[in-house]
PDB file of C-alpha atoms and ligand atoms in Angstrom:
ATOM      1  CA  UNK A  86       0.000   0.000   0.000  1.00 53.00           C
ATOM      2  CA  UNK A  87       1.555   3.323  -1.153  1.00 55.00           C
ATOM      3  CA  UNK A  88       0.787   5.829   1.934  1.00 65.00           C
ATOM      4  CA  UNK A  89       0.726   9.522   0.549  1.00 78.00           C
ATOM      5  CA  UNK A  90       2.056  12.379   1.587  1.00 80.00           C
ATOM      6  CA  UNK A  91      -1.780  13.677   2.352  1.00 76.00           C
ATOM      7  CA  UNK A  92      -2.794   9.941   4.074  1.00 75.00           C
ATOM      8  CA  UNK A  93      -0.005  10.315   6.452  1.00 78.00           C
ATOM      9  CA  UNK A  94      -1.203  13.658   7.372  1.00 80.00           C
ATOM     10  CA  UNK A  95      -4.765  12.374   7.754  1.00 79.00           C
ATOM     11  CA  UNK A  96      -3.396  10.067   9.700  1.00 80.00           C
ATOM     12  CA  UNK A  97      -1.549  12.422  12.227  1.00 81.00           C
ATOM     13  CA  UNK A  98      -4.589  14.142  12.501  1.00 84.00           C
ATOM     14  CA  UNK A  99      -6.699  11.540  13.528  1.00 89.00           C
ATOM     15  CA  UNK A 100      -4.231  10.449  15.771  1.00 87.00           C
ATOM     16  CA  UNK A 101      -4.447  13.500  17.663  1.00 86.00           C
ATOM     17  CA  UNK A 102      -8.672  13.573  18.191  1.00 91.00           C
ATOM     18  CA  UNK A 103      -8.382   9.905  18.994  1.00 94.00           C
ATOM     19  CA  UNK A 104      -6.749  10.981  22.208  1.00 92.00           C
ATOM     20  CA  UNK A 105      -6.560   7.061  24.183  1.00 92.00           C
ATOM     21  CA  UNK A 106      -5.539   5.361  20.798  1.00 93.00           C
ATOM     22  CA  UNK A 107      -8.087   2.372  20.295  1.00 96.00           C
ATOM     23  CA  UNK A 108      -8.741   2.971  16.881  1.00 95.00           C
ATOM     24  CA  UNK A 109     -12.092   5.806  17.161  1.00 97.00           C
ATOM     25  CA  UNK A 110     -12.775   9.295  18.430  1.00 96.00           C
ATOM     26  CA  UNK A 111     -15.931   9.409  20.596  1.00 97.00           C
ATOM     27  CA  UNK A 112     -16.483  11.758  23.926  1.00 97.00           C
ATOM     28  CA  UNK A 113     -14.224   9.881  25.881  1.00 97.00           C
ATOM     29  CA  UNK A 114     -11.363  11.139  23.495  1.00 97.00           C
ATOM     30  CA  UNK A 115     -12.627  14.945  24.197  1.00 96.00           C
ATOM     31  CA  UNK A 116     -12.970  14.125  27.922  1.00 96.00           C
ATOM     32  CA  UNK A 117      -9.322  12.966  28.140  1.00 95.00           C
ATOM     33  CA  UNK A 118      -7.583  15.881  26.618  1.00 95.00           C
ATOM     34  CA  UNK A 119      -9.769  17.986  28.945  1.00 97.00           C
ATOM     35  CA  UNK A 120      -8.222  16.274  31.766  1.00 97.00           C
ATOM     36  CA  UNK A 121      -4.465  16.198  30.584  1.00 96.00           C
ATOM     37  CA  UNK A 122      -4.797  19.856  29.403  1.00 96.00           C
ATOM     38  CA  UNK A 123      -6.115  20.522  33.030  1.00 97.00           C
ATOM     39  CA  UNK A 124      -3.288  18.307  34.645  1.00 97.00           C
ATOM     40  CA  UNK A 125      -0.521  19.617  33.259  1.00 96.00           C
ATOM     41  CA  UNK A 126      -1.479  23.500  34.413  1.00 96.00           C
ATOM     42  CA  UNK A 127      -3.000  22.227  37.807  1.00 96.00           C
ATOM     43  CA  UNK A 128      -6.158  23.849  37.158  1.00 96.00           C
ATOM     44  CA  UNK A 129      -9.008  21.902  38.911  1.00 97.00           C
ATOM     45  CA  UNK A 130     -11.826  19.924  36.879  1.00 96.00           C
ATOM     46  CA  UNK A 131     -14.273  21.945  39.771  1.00 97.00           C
ATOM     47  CA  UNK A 132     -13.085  25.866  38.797  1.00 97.00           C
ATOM     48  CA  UNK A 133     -14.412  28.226  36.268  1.00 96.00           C
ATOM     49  CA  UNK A 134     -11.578  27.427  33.715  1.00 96.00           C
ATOM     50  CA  UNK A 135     -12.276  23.378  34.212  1.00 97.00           C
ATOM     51  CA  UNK A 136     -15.923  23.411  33.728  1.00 98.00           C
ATOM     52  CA  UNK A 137     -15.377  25.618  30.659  1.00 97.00           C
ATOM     53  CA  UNK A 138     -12.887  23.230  29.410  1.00 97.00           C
ATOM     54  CA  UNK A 139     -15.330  20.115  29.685  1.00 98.00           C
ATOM     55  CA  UNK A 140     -18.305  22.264  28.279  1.00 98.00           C
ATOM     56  CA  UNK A 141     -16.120  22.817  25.250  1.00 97.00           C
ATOM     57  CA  UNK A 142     -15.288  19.701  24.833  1.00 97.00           C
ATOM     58  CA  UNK A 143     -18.755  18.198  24.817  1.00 98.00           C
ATOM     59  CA  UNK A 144     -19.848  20.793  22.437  1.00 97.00           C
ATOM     60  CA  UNK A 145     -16.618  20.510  20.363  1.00 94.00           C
ATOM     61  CA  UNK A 146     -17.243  16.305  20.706  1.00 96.00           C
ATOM     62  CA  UNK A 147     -21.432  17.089  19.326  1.00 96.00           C
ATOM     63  CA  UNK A 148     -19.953  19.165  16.768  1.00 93.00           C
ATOM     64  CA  UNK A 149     -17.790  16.369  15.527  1.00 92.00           C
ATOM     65  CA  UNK A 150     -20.218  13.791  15.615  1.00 94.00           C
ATOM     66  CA  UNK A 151     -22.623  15.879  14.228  1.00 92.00           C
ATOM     67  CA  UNK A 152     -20.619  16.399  10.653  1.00 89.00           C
ATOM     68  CA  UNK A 153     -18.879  12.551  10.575  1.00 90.00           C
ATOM     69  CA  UNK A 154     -20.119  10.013  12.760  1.00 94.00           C
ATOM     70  CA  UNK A 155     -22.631   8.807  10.007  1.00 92.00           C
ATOM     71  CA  UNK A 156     -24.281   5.963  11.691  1.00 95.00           C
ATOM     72  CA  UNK A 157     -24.827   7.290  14.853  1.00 96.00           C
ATOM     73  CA  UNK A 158     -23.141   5.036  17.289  1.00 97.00           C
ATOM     74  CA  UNK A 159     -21.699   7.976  18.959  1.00 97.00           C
ATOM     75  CA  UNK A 160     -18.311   7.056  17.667  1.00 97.00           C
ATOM     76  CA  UNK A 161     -15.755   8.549  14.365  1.00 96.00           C
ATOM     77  CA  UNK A 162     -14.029   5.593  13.008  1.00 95.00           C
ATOM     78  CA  UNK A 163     -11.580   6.480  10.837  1.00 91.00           C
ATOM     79  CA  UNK A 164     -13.068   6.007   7.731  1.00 89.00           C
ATOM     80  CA  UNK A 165     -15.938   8.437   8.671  1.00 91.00           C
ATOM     81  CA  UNK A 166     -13.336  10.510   9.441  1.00 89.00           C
ATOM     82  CA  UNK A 167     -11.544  10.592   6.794  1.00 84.00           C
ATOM     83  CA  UNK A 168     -14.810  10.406   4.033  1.00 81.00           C
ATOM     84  CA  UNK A 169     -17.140  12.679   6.573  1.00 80.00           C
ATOM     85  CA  UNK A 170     -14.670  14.549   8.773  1.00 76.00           C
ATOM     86  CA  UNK A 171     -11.990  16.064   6.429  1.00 74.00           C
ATOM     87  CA  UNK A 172     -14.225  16.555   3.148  1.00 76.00           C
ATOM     88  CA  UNK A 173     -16.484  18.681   5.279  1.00 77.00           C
ATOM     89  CA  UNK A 174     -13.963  20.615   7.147  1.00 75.00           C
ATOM     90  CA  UNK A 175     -11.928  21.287   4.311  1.00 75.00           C
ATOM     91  CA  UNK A 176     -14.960  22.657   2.454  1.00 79.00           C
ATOM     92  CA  UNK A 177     -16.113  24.795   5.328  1.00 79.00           C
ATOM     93  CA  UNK A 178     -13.182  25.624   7.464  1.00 75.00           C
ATOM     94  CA  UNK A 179     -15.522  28.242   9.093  1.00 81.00           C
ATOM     95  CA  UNK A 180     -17.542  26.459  10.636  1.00 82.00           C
ATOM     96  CA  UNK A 181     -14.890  23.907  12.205  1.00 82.00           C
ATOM     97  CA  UNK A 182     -13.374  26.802  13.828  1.00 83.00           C
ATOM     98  CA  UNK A 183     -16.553  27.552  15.325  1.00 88.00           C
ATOM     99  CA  UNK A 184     -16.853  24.274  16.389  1.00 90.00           C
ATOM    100  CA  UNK A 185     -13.493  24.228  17.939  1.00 89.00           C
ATOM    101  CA  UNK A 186     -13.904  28.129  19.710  1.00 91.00           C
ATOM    102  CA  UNK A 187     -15.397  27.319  22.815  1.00 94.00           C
ATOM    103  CA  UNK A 188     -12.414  24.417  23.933  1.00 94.00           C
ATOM    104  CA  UNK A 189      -9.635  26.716  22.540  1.00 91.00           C
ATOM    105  CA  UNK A 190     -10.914  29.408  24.095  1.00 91.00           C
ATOM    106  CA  UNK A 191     -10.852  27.529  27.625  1.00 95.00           C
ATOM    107  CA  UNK A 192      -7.491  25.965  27.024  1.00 93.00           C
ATOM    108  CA  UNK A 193      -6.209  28.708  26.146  1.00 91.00           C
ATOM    109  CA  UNK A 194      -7.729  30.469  29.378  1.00 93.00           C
ATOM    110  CA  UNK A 195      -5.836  27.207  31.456  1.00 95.00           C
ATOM    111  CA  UNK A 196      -3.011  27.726  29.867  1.00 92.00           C
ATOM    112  CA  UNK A 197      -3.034  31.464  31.013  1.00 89.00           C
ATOM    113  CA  UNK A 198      -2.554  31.715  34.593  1.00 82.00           C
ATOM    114  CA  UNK A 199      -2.699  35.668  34.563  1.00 85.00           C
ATOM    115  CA  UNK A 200      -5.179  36.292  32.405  1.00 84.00           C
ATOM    116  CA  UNK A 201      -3.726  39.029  29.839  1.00 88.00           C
ATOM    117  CA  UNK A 202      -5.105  36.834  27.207  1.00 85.00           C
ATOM    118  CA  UNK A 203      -1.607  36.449  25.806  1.00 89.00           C
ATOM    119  CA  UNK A 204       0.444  32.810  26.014  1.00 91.00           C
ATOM    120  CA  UNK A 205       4.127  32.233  25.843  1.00 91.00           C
ATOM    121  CA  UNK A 206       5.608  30.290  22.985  1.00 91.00           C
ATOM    122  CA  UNK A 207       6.724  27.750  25.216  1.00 92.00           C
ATOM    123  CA  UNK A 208       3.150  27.092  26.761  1.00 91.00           C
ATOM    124  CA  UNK A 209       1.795  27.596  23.983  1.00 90.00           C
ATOM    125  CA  UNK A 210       3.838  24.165  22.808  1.00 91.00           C
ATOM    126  CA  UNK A 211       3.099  22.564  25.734  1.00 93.00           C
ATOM    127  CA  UNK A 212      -0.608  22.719  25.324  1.00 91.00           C
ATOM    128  CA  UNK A 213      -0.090  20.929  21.771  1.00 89.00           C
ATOM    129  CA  UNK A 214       1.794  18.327  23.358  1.00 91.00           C
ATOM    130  CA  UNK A 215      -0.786  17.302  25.694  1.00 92.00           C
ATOM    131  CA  UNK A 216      -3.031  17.130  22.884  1.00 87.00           C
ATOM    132  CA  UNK A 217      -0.965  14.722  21.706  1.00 85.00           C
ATOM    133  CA  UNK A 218       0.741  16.561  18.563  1.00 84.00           C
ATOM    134  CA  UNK A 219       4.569  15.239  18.057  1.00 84.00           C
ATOM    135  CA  UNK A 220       6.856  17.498  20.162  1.00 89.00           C
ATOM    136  CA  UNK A 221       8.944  19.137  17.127  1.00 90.00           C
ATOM    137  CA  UNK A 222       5.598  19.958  15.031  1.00 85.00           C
ATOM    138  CA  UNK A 223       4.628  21.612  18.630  1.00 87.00           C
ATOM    139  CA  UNK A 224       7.172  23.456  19.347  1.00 90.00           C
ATOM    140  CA  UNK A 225       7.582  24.572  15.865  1.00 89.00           C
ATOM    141  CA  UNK A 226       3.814  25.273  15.465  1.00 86.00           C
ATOM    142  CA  UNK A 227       3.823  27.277  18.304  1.00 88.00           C
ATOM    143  CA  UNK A 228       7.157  29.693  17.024  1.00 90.00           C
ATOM    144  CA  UNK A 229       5.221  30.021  13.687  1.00 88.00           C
ATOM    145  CA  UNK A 230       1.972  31.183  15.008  1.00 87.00           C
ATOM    146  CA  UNK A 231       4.041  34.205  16.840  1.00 86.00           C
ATOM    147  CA  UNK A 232       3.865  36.002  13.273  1.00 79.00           C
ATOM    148  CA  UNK A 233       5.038  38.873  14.867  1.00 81.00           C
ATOM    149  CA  UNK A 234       7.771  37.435  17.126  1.00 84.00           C
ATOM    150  CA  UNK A 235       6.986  38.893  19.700  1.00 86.00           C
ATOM    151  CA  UNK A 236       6.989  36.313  22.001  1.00 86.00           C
ATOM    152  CA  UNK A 237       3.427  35.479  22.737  1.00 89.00           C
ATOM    153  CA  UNK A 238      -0.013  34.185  21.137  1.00 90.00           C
ATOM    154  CA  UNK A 239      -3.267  35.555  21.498  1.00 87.00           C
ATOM    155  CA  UNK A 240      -6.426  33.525  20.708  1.00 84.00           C
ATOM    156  CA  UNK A 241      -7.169  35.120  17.255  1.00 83.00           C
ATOM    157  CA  UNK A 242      -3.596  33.748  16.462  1.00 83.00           C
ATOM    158  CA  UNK A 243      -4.737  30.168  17.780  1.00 82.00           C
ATOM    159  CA  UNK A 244      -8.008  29.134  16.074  1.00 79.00           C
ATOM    160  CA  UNK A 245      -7.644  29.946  12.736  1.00 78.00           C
ATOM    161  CA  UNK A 246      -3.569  28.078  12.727  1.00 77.00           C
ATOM    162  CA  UNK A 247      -6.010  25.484  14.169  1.00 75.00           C
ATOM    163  CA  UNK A 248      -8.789  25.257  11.879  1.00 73.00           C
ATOM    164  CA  UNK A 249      -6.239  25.167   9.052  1.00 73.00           C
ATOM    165  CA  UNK A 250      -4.145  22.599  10.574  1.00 72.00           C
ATOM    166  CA  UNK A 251      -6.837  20.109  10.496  1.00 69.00           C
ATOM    167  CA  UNK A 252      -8.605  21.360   7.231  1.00 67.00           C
ATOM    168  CA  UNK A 253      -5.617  19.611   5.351  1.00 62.00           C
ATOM    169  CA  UNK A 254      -5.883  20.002   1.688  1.00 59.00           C
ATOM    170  CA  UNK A 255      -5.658  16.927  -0.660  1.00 56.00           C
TER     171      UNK A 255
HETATM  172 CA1  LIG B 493     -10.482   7.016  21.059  1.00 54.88          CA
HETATM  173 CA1  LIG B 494     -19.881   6.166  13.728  1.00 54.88          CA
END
């Protein structure tokens, strides 16, 4: 089997929603990168900035399901990610991002302790890597989306680098 260039990426990308690695995405896979995210900044599951996190993971988990998980057994195998997911999202990149606000916005808001709405380069890799993306794509993700090299990342940096990242073009 010749694996392209644009499989391999669909396979990173899948690899990174399906969080616990048995083969689909379903909640659990949202719940779990809730939990690391919240682990590695010891922010409690009980505080503002952990229920937000689990609310936006639910609604980024229903948005998911809602656009590839064809049969309805509340799980994305990979095929419906791959013939439901990533058509979709590439044709509408919009509305993944919207899909995707709410749990960047709240890891984003774990990830900054002090509130100025700005994130360091360095955490801004570390959140990536609890997500599961390789360390050198995360660290170099995170220098690229500092267009202005300044140092830190602001949301409106985040979620479109996101949306694009997983709206991979063929
Ligand atoms: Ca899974
Ligand atoms: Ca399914």
């Amino acid at each position: 089997m010749v694996s392209t260039e644009y499989e391999r990426r669909i396979a990173a990308r899948f690899a990174t929603f399906d969080q616990d690695g048995n083969g689909w995405i379903d909640r659990e896979d949202f719940n779990a990168a809730a939990k690391a995210l919240l682990a590695e900044f010891t922010v409690t599951a009980r505080s503002d900035k952990g229920q937000a996190l689990y609310a936006g993971a639910e609604a980024f988990w229903q948005g998911m399901a809602g656009i590839a998980d064809r049969d309805g057994d509340q799980r994305i195998t990979r095929e419906e990610f791959v013939t439901g997911a990533v058509k979709r999202l590439r044709d509408n990149p919009e509305r993944f991002a919207e899909i995707a606000r709410p749990f960047l916005h709240a890891a984003l808001a774990v990830a900054d302790p002090d509130a100025d709405g700005r994130l360091t380069v360095a955490d801004t890799a570390r959140v990536l890597r609890v997500l599961h993306v390789p360390a050198d794509v995360a660290e170099a993700t995170a220098a690229a989306l500092d267009s202005d090299a300044d140092g830190t990342i602001t949301e409106p940096d985040v979620i479109p680098a996101f949306a694009r990242y997983f709206t991979v073009a063929e």
